[in-house]
Amino acid sequence: MKVSRRTQEERTAATRAALISAGRALFAEHGFAGVGTETLVREAGVSRGALYHQFGDKTELFAEVLAAVEADVTQRLAEAVPAGDGDIDLVTVMRQAVETWLDACESPEVQRIVLVDGPSVLGWVRWRAICQPYVLGMIEIVLSQAAADGQLMPLPIKPLSHLLIAVADEAAMFMHAADDRAAARAEIVQIIDALVRGLVVDRG
């Protein structure tokens, strides 16, 4: 019985992974509205019934795809940003985070799935709820560490994290829409530096 159950679990995991993989590619290229369920199941190599059994509908699959993309972005940020300690300059850490975020946003799946379709398909509340455990949670950790190290002005961490991630999202959209992305990116980094410097405790 154990072998049979484990095999079923493996089949379920493989089906979910195939649908999420197909969804990531299709939603990134065509957008949520441009992808039908028949295309999804054909690309995943599964039946329509498998889609409905695993996710209920296309919207729920999209929510899982969003979570997967957001988790990958967070991993990229975690690898690029040094672990917070007293020797890390907050301005440098935030600049690295912004640079990595803007790099990630060059990807069609981040641009389309996370920033464009995410809030419109799922609604702002659910979109944010899915994203909160990922990048937003990481920002809270960095700011909390900076506060503990005495680098950050005495400000409420949670609302500050929300404001900073809103700035990052808008920065990505601004860069994506700019005629000269390189120039827009340089301006964004300059502004982020100035904003973060305004939050740092003056030790001079």
PDB file of C-alpha atoms in Angstrom:
ATOM      1  CA  MET A   1       0.000   0.000   0.000  1.00  0.00           C
ATOM      2  CA  LYS A   2       2.822   2.390   0.777  1.00  0.00           C
ATOM      3  CA  VAL A   3       4.377   1.878  -2.655  1.00  0.00           C
ATOM      4  CA  SER A   4       1.051   2.499  -4.413  1.00  0.00           C
ATOM      5  CA  ARG A   5       0.378   5.680  -2.446  1.00  0.00           C
ATOM      6  CA  ARG A   6       3.886   6.992  -3.055  1.00  0.00           C
ATOM      7  CA  THR A   7       3.502   6.344  -6.784  1.00  0.00           C
ATOM      8  CA  GLN A   8       0.231   8.265  -6.844  1.00  0.00           C
ATOM      9  CA  GLU A   9       1.874  11.155  -5.012  1.00  0.00           C
ATOM     10  CA  GLU A  10       4.672  11.182  -7.540  1.00  0.00           C
ATOM     11  CA  ARG A  11       2.186  11.235 -10.422  1.00  0.00           C
ATOM     12  CA  THR A  12       0.307  14.094  -8.787  1.00  0.00           C
ATOM     13  CA  ALA A  13       3.514  16.063  -8.261  1.00  0.00           C
ATOM     14  CA  ALA A  14       4.570  15.459 -11.875  1.00  0.00           C
ATOM     15  CA  THR A  15       1.177  16.619 -13.188  1.00  0.00           C
ATOM     16  CA  ARG A  16       1.257  19.789 -11.090  1.00  0.00           C
ATOM     17  CA  ALA A  17       4.833  20.531 -12.118  1.00  0.00           C
ATOM     18  CA  ALA A  18       3.995  20.059 -15.811  1.00  0.00           C
ATOM     19  CA  LEU A  19       1.012  22.405 -15.609  1.00  0.00           C
ATOM     20  CA  ILE A  20       2.948  25.058 -13.690  1.00  0.00           C
ATOM     21  CA  SER A  21       5.845  24.855 -16.147  1.00  0.00           C
ATOM     22  CA  ALA A  22       3.520  25.156 -19.135  1.00  0.00           C
ATOM     23  CA  GLY A  23       1.649  27.998 -17.442  1.00  0.00           C
ATOM     24  CA  ARG A  24       4.827  29.956 -16.761  1.00  0.00           C
ATOM     25  CA  ALA A  25       5.890  29.840 -20.390  1.00  0.00           C
ATOM     26  CA  LEU A  26       2.448  30.509 -21.881  1.00  0.00           C
ATOM     27  CA  PHE A  27       1.322  33.220 -19.465  1.00  0.00           C
ATOM     28  CA  ALA A  28       4.656  35.016 -19.889  1.00  0.00           C
ATOM     29  CA  GLU A  29       4.411  34.980 -23.680  1.00  0.00           C
ATOM     30  CA  HIS A  30       0.698  35.520 -24.267  1.00  0.00           C
ATOM     31  CA  GLY A  31      -0.711  36.860 -21.001  1.00  0.00           C
ATOM     32  CA  PHE A  32      -3.426  35.262 -18.890  1.00  0.00           C
ATOM     33  CA  ALA A  33      -6.270  36.258 -21.239  1.00  0.00           C
ATOM     34  CA  GLY A  34      -4.411  34.974 -24.280  1.00  0.00           C
ATOM     35  CA  VAL A  35      -4.032  31.407 -23.034  1.00  0.00           C
ATOM     36  CA  GLY A  36      -6.878  28.897 -23.206  1.00  0.00           C
ATOM     37  CA  THR A  37      -7.198  25.775 -21.103  1.00  0.00           C
ATOM     38  CA  GLU A  38      -6.840  23.548 -24.178  1.00  0.00           C
ATOM     39  CA  THR A  39      -3.469  25.119 -24.928  1.00  0.00           C
ATOM     40  CA  LEU A  40      -2.375  24.723 -21.314  1.00  0.00           C
ATOM     41  CA  VAL A  41      -3.191  21.032 -21.077  1.00  0.00           C
ATOM     42  CA  ARG A  42      -1.747  20.298 -24.519  1.00  0.00           C
ATOM     43  CA  GLU A  43       1.555  21.956 -23.649  1.00  0.00           C
ATOM     44  CA  ALA A  44       1.639  20.223 -20.264  1.00  0.00           C
ATOM     45  CA  GLY A  45       0.818  16.863 -21.803  1.00  0.00           C
ATOM     46  CA  VAL A  46      -2.091  16.214 -19.436  1.00  0.00           C
ATOM     47  CA  SER A  47      -5.865  16.037 -19.677  1.00  0.00           C
ATOM     48  CA  ARG A  48      -8.298  18.881 -19.072  1.00  0.00           C
ATOM     49  CA  GLY A  49      -9.621  16.865 -16.151  1.00  0.00           C
ATOM     50  CA  ALA A  50      -6.151  16.838 -14.608  1.00  0.00           C
ATOM     51  CA  LEU A  51      -6.060  20.635 -14.711  1.00  0.00           C
ATOM     52  CA  TYR A  52      -9.428  20.938 -12.994  1.00  0.00           C
ATOM     53  CA  HIS A  53      -8.572  18.221 -10.474  1.00  0.00           C
ATOM     54  CA  GLN A  54      -5.251  19.797  -9.475  1.00  0.00           C
ATOM     55  CA  PHE A  55      -6.143  23.492  -9.589  1.00  0.00           C
ATOM     56  CA  GLY A  56      -9.882  23.906 -10.071  1.00  0.00           C
ATOM     57  CA  ASP A  57      -9.513  26.346 -12.963  1.00  0.00           C
ATOM     58  CA  LYS A  58      -7.069  28.442 -14.946  1.00  0.00           C
ATOM     59  CA  THR A  59      -7.088  31.250 -12.394  1.00  0.00           C
ATOM     60  CA  GLU A  60      -5.943  28.944  -9.600  1.00  0.00           C
ATOM     61  CA  LEU A  61      -3.176  27.606 -11.825  1.00  0.00           C
ATOM     62  CA  PHE A  62      -2.130  31.193 -12.509  1.00  0.00           C
ATOM     63  CA  ALA A  63      -1.948  31.847  -8.746  1.00  0.00           C
ATOM     64  CA  GLU A  64       0.428  28.891  -8.357  1.00  0.00           C
ATOM     65  CA  VAL A  65       2.511  30.112 -11.286  1.00  0.00           C
ATOM     66  CA  LEU A  66       2.745  33.573  -9.707  1.00  0.00           C
ATOM     67  CA  ALA A  67       3.934  32.058  -6.435  1.00  0.00           C
ATOM     68  CA  ALA A  68       6.577  30.015  -8.272  1.00  0.00           C
ATOM     69  CA  VAL A  69       7.890  33.042 -10.169  1.00  0.00           C
ATOM     70  CA  GLU A  70       7.931  35.159  -7.020  1.00  0.00           C
ATOM     71  CA  ALA A  71       9.837  32.430  -5.147  1.00  0.00           C
ATOM     72  CA  ASP A  72      12.483  32.356  -7.888  1.00  0.00           C
ATOM     73  CA  VAL A  73      12.878  36.151  -7.767  1.00  0.00           C
ATOM     74  CA  THR A  74      13.303  35.991  -3.994  1.00  0.00           C
ATOM     75  CA  GLN A  75      15.976  33.334  -4.404  1.00  0.00           C
ATOM     76  CA  ARG A  76      17.837  35.559  -6.845  1.00  0.00           C
ATOM     77  CA  LEU A  77      17.656  38.435  -4.377  1.00  0.00           C
ATOM     78  CA  ALA A  78      18.822  36.251  -1.498  1.00  0.00           C
ATOM     79  CA  GLU A  79      21.849  35.129  -3.526  1.00  0.00           C
ATOM     80  CA  ALA A  80      22.730  38.672  -4.612  1.00  0.00           C
ATOM     81  CA  VAL A  81      22.231  40.539  -1.344  1.00  0.00           C
ATOM     82  CA  PRO A  82      24.742  39.920   1.479  1.00  0.00           C
ATOM     83  CA  ALA A  83      23.447  38.595   4.767  1.00  0.00           C
ATOM     84  CA  GLY A  84      22.601  41.498   7.070  1.00  0.00           C
ATOM     85  CA  ASP A  85      25.111  42.265   9.818  1.00  0.00           C
ATOM     86  CA  GLY A  86      26.789  45.276  11.353  1.00  0.00           C
ATOM     87  CA  ASP A  87      29.418  45.428   8.611  1.00  0.00           C
ATOM     88  CA  ILE A  88      26.895  45.763   5.776  1.00  0.00           C
ATOM     89  CA  ASP A  89      25.983  49.223   4.551  1.00  0.00           C
ATOM     90  CA  LEU A  90      22.211  49.525   4.117  1.00  0.00           C
ATOM     91  CA  VAL A  91      22.517  51.759   1.056  1.00  0.00           C
ATOM     92  CA  THR A  92      24.774  49.212  -0.652  1.00  0.00           C
ATOM     93  CA  VAL A  93      22.471  46.324   0.249  1.00  0.00           C
ATOM     94  CA  MET A  94      19.379  48.099  -1.070  1.00  0.00           C
ATOM     95  CA  ARG A  95      21.178  49.136  -4.252  1.00  0.00           C
ATOM     96  CA  GLN A  96      22.170  45.539  -4.905  1.00  0.00           C
ATOM     97  CA  ALA A  97      18.603  44.443  -4.236  1.00  0.00           C
ATOM     98  CA  VAL A  98      17.217  47.010  -6.667  1.00  0.00           C
ATOM     99  CA  GLU A  99      19.760  46.103  -9.359  1.00  0.00           C
ATOM    100  CA  THR A 100      18.884  42.414  -8.983  1.00  0.00           C
ATOM    101  CA  TRP A 101      15.149  43.184  -9.033  1.00  0.00           C
ATOM    102  CA  LEU A 102      15.481  45.252 -12.203  1.00  0.00           C
ATOM    103  CA  ASP A 103      17.501  42.445 -13.798  1.00  0.00           C
ATOM    104  CA  ALA A 104      14.720  40.005 -12.890  1.00  0.00           C
ATOM    105  CA  CYS A 105      12.119  42.335 -14.355  1.00  0.00           C
ATOM    106  CA  GLU A 106      13.753  42.073 -17.758  1.00  0.00           C
ATOM    107  CA  SER A 107      12.296  38.556 -17.817  1.00  0.00           C
ATOM    108  CA  PRO A 108       8.921  38.397 -19.600  1.00  0.00           C
ATOM    109  CA  GLU A 109       7.503  36.096 -16.931  1.00  0.00           C
ATOM    110  CA  VAL A 110       8.221  38.586 -14.145  1.00  0.00           C
ATOM    111  CA  GLN A 111       7.071  41.555 -16.176  1.00  0.00           C
ATOM    112  CA  ARG A 112       3.840  39.978 -17.400  1.00  0.00           C
ATOM    113  CA  ILE A 113       2.914  37.502 -14.662  1.00  0.00           C
ATOM    114  CA  VAL A 114       3.986  39.383 -11.534  1.00  0.00           C
ATOM    115  CA  LEU A 115       3.582  43.042 -12.430  1.00  0.00           C
ATOM    116  CA  VAL A 116       0.900  43.215 -15.124  1.00  0.00           C
ATOM    117  CA  ASP A 117      -1.448  40.241 -14.915  1.00  0.00           C
ATOM    118  CA  GLY A 118      -0.983  39.398 -11.230  1.00  0.00           C
ATOM    119  CA  PRO A 119      -3.026  42.235  -9.711  1.00  0.00           C
ATOM    120  CA  SER A 120      -5.578  42.337 -12.545  1.00  0.00           C
ATOM    121  CA  VAL A 121      -6.278  38.589 -12.628  1.00  0.00           C
ATOM    122  CA  LEU A 122      -6.241  37.891  -8.892  1.00  0.00           C
ATOM    123  CA  GLY A 123      -7.150  41.299  -7.484  1.00  0.00           C
ATOM    124  CA  TRP A 124      -4.752  43.472  -5.514  1.00  0.00           C
ATOM    125  CA  VAL A 125      -5.476  41.854  -2.133  1.00  0.00           C
ATOM    126  CA  ARG A 126      -4.812  38.269  -3.230  1.00  0.00           C
ATOM    127  CA  TRP A 127      -1.887  39.271  -5.445  1.00  0.00           C
ATOM    128  CA  ARG A 128      -0.214  40.963  -2.490  1.00  0.00           C
ATOM    129  CA  ALA A 129      -1.071  38.064  -0.174  1.00  0.00           C
ATOM    130  CA  ILE A 130       0.753  35.667  -2.507  1.00  0.00           C
ATOM    131  CA  CYS A 131       3.759  37.953  -2.854  1.00  0.00           C
ATOM    132  CA  GLN A 132       4.049  38.893   0.833  1.00  0.00           C
ATOM    133  CA  PRO A 133       5.863  35.765   2.032  1.00  0.00           C
ATOM    134  CA  TYR A 134       8.503  36.276  -0.627  1.00  0.00           C
ATOM    135  CA  VAL A 135      10.147  39.593  -1.591  1.00  0.00           C
ATOM    136  CA  LEU A 136       8.198  41.675   0.920  1.00  0.00           C
ATOM    137  CA  GLY A 137       9.174  39.370   3.749  1.00  0.00           C
ATOM    138  CA  MET A 138      12.811  39.612   2.687  1.00  0.00           C
ATOM    139  CA  ILE A 139      12.686  43.423   2.731  1.00  0.00           C
ATOM    140  CA  GLU A 140      11.258  43.332   6.256  1.00  0.00           C
ATOM    141  CA  ILE A 141      14.132  41.126   7.387  1.00  0.00           C
ATOM    142  CA  VAL A 142      16.771  43.427   5.867  1.00  0.00           C
ATOM    143  CA  LEU A 143      15.220  46.531   7.405  1.00  0.00           C
ATOM    144  CA  SER A 144      14.808  44.851  10.785  1.00  0.00           C
ATOM    145  CA  GLN A 145      18.471  43.877  10.767  1.00  0.00           C
ATOM    146  CA  ALA A 146      19.469  47.411   9.793  1.00  0.00           C
ATOM    147  CA  ALA A 147      17.351  48.795  12.643  1.00  0.00           C
ATOM    148  CA  ALA A 148      18.944  46.360  15.100  1.00  0.00           C
ATOM    149  CA  ASP A 149      22.388  47.457  13.892  1.00  0.00           C
ATOM    150  CA  GLY A 150      21.476  51.102  14.477  1.00  0.00           C
ATOM    151  CA  GLN A 151      21.688  52.004  10.802  1.00  0.00           C
ATOM    152  CA  LEU A 152      17.997  52.713  10.200  1.00  0.00           C
ATOM    153  CA  MET A 153      16.022  55.622  11.592  1.00  0.00           C
ATOM    154  CA  PRO A 154      13.368  54.573  14.164  1.00  0.00           C
ATOM    155  CA  LEU A 155      10.518  53.917  11.720  1.00  0.00           C
ATOM    156  CA  PRO A 156       7.771  51.239  11.613  1.00  0.00           C
ATOM    157  CA  ILE A 157       9.252  48.369   9.604  1.00  0.00           C
ATOM    158  CA  LYS A 158       6.097  46.849   8.106  1.00  0.00           C
ATOM    159  CA  PRO A 159       4.638  49.988   6.455  1.00  0.00           C
ATOM    160  CA  LEU A 160       8.118  51.051   5.364  1.00  0.00           C
ATOM    161  CA  SER A 161       8.590  47.664   3.669  1.00  0.00           C
ATOM    162  CA  HIS A 162       5.272  48.071   1.834  1.00  0.00           C
ATOM    163  CA  LEU A 163       6.239  51.538   0.647  1.00  0.00           C
ATOM    164  CA  LEU A 164       9.644  50.397  -0.584  1.00  0.00           C
ATOM    165  CA  ILE A 165       8.242  47.435  -2.486  1.00  0.00           C
ATOM    166  CA  ALA A 166       5.674  49.745  -4.094  1.00  0.00           C
ATOM    167  CA  VAL A 167       8.555  51.966  -5.211  1.00  0.00           C
ATOM    168  CA  ALA A 168      10.360  48.915  -6.618  1.00  0.00           C
ATOM    169  CA  ASP A 169       7.281  47.746  -8.535  1.00  0.00           C
ATOM    170  CA  GLU A 170       6.678  51.185 -10.037  1.00  0.00           C
ATOM    171  CA  ALA A 171      10.375  51.499 -10.878  1.00  0.00           C
ATOM    172  CA  ALA A 172      10.224  48.255 -12.849  1.00  0.00           C
ATOM    173  CA  MET A 173       7.145  49.401 -14.760  1.00  0.00           C
ATOM    174  CA  PHE A 174       8.747  52.785 -15.482  1.00  0.00           C
ATOM    175  CA  MET A 175      11.912  51.150 -16.800  1.00  0.00           C
ATOM    176  CA  HIS A 176       9.946  48.689 -18.940  1.00  0.00           C
ATOM    177  CA  ALA A 177       7.955  51.490 -20.599  1.00  0.00           C
ATOM    178  CA  ALA A 178      10.945  53.804 -21.172  1.00  0.00           C
ATOM    179  CA  ASP A 179      12.355  54.382 -24.645  1.00  0.00           C
ATOM    180  CA  ASP A 180      15.869  54.301 -23.187  1.00  0.00           C
ATOM    181  CA  ARG A 181      15.845  51.556 -20.566  1.00  0.00           C
ATOM    182  CA  ALA A 182      19.495  51.986 -19.635  1.00  0.00           C
ATOM    183  CA  ALA A 183      19.005  55.675 -18.878  1.00  0.00           C
ATOM    184  CA  ALA A 184      15.786  54.982 -16.975  1.00  0.00           C
ATOM    185  CA  ARG A 185      17.538  52.322 -14.922  1.00  0.00           C
ATOM    186  CA  ALA A 186      20.406  54.647 -14.019  1.00  0.00           C
ATOM    187  CA  GLU A 187      17.931  57.296 -12.900  1.00  0.00           C
ATOM    188  CA  ILE A 188      16.008  54.756 -10.810  1.00  0.00           C
ATOM    189  CA  VAL A 189      19.134  53.567  -8.995  1.00  0.00           C
ATOM    190  CA  GLN A 190      20.142  57.179  -8.334  1.00  0.00           C
ATOM    191  CA  ILE A 191      16.746  57.920  -6.813  1.00  0.00           C
ATOM    192  CA  ILE A 192      16.680  54.729  -4.727  1.00  0.00           C
ATOM    193  CA  ASP A 193      20.109  55.613  -3.329  1.00  0.00           C
ATOM    194  CA  ALA A 194      18.834  59.035  -2.305  1.00  0.00           C
ATOM    195  CA  LEU A 195      15.678  57.597  -0.722  1.00  0.00           C
ATOM    196  CA  VAL A 196      17.581  54.999   1.289  1.00  0.00           C
ATOM    197  CA  ARG A 197      20.235  57.501   2.394  1.00  0.00           C
ATOM    198  CA  GLY A 198      17.381  59.553   3.832  1.00  0.00           C
ATOM    199  CA  LEU A 199      16.441  56.578   6.029  1.00  0.00           C
ATOM    200  CA  VAL A 200      19.939  55.940   7.350  1.00  0.00           C
ATOM    201  CA  VAL A 201      21.021  57.252  10.736  1.00  0.00           C
ATOM    202  CA  ASP A 202      23.662  59.968  10.435  1.00  0.00           C
ATOM    203  CA  ARG A 203      26.606  58.756  12.505  1.00  0.00           C
ATOM    204  CA  GLY A 204      28.818  61.684  11.642  1.00  0.00           C
TER     205      GLY A 204
END
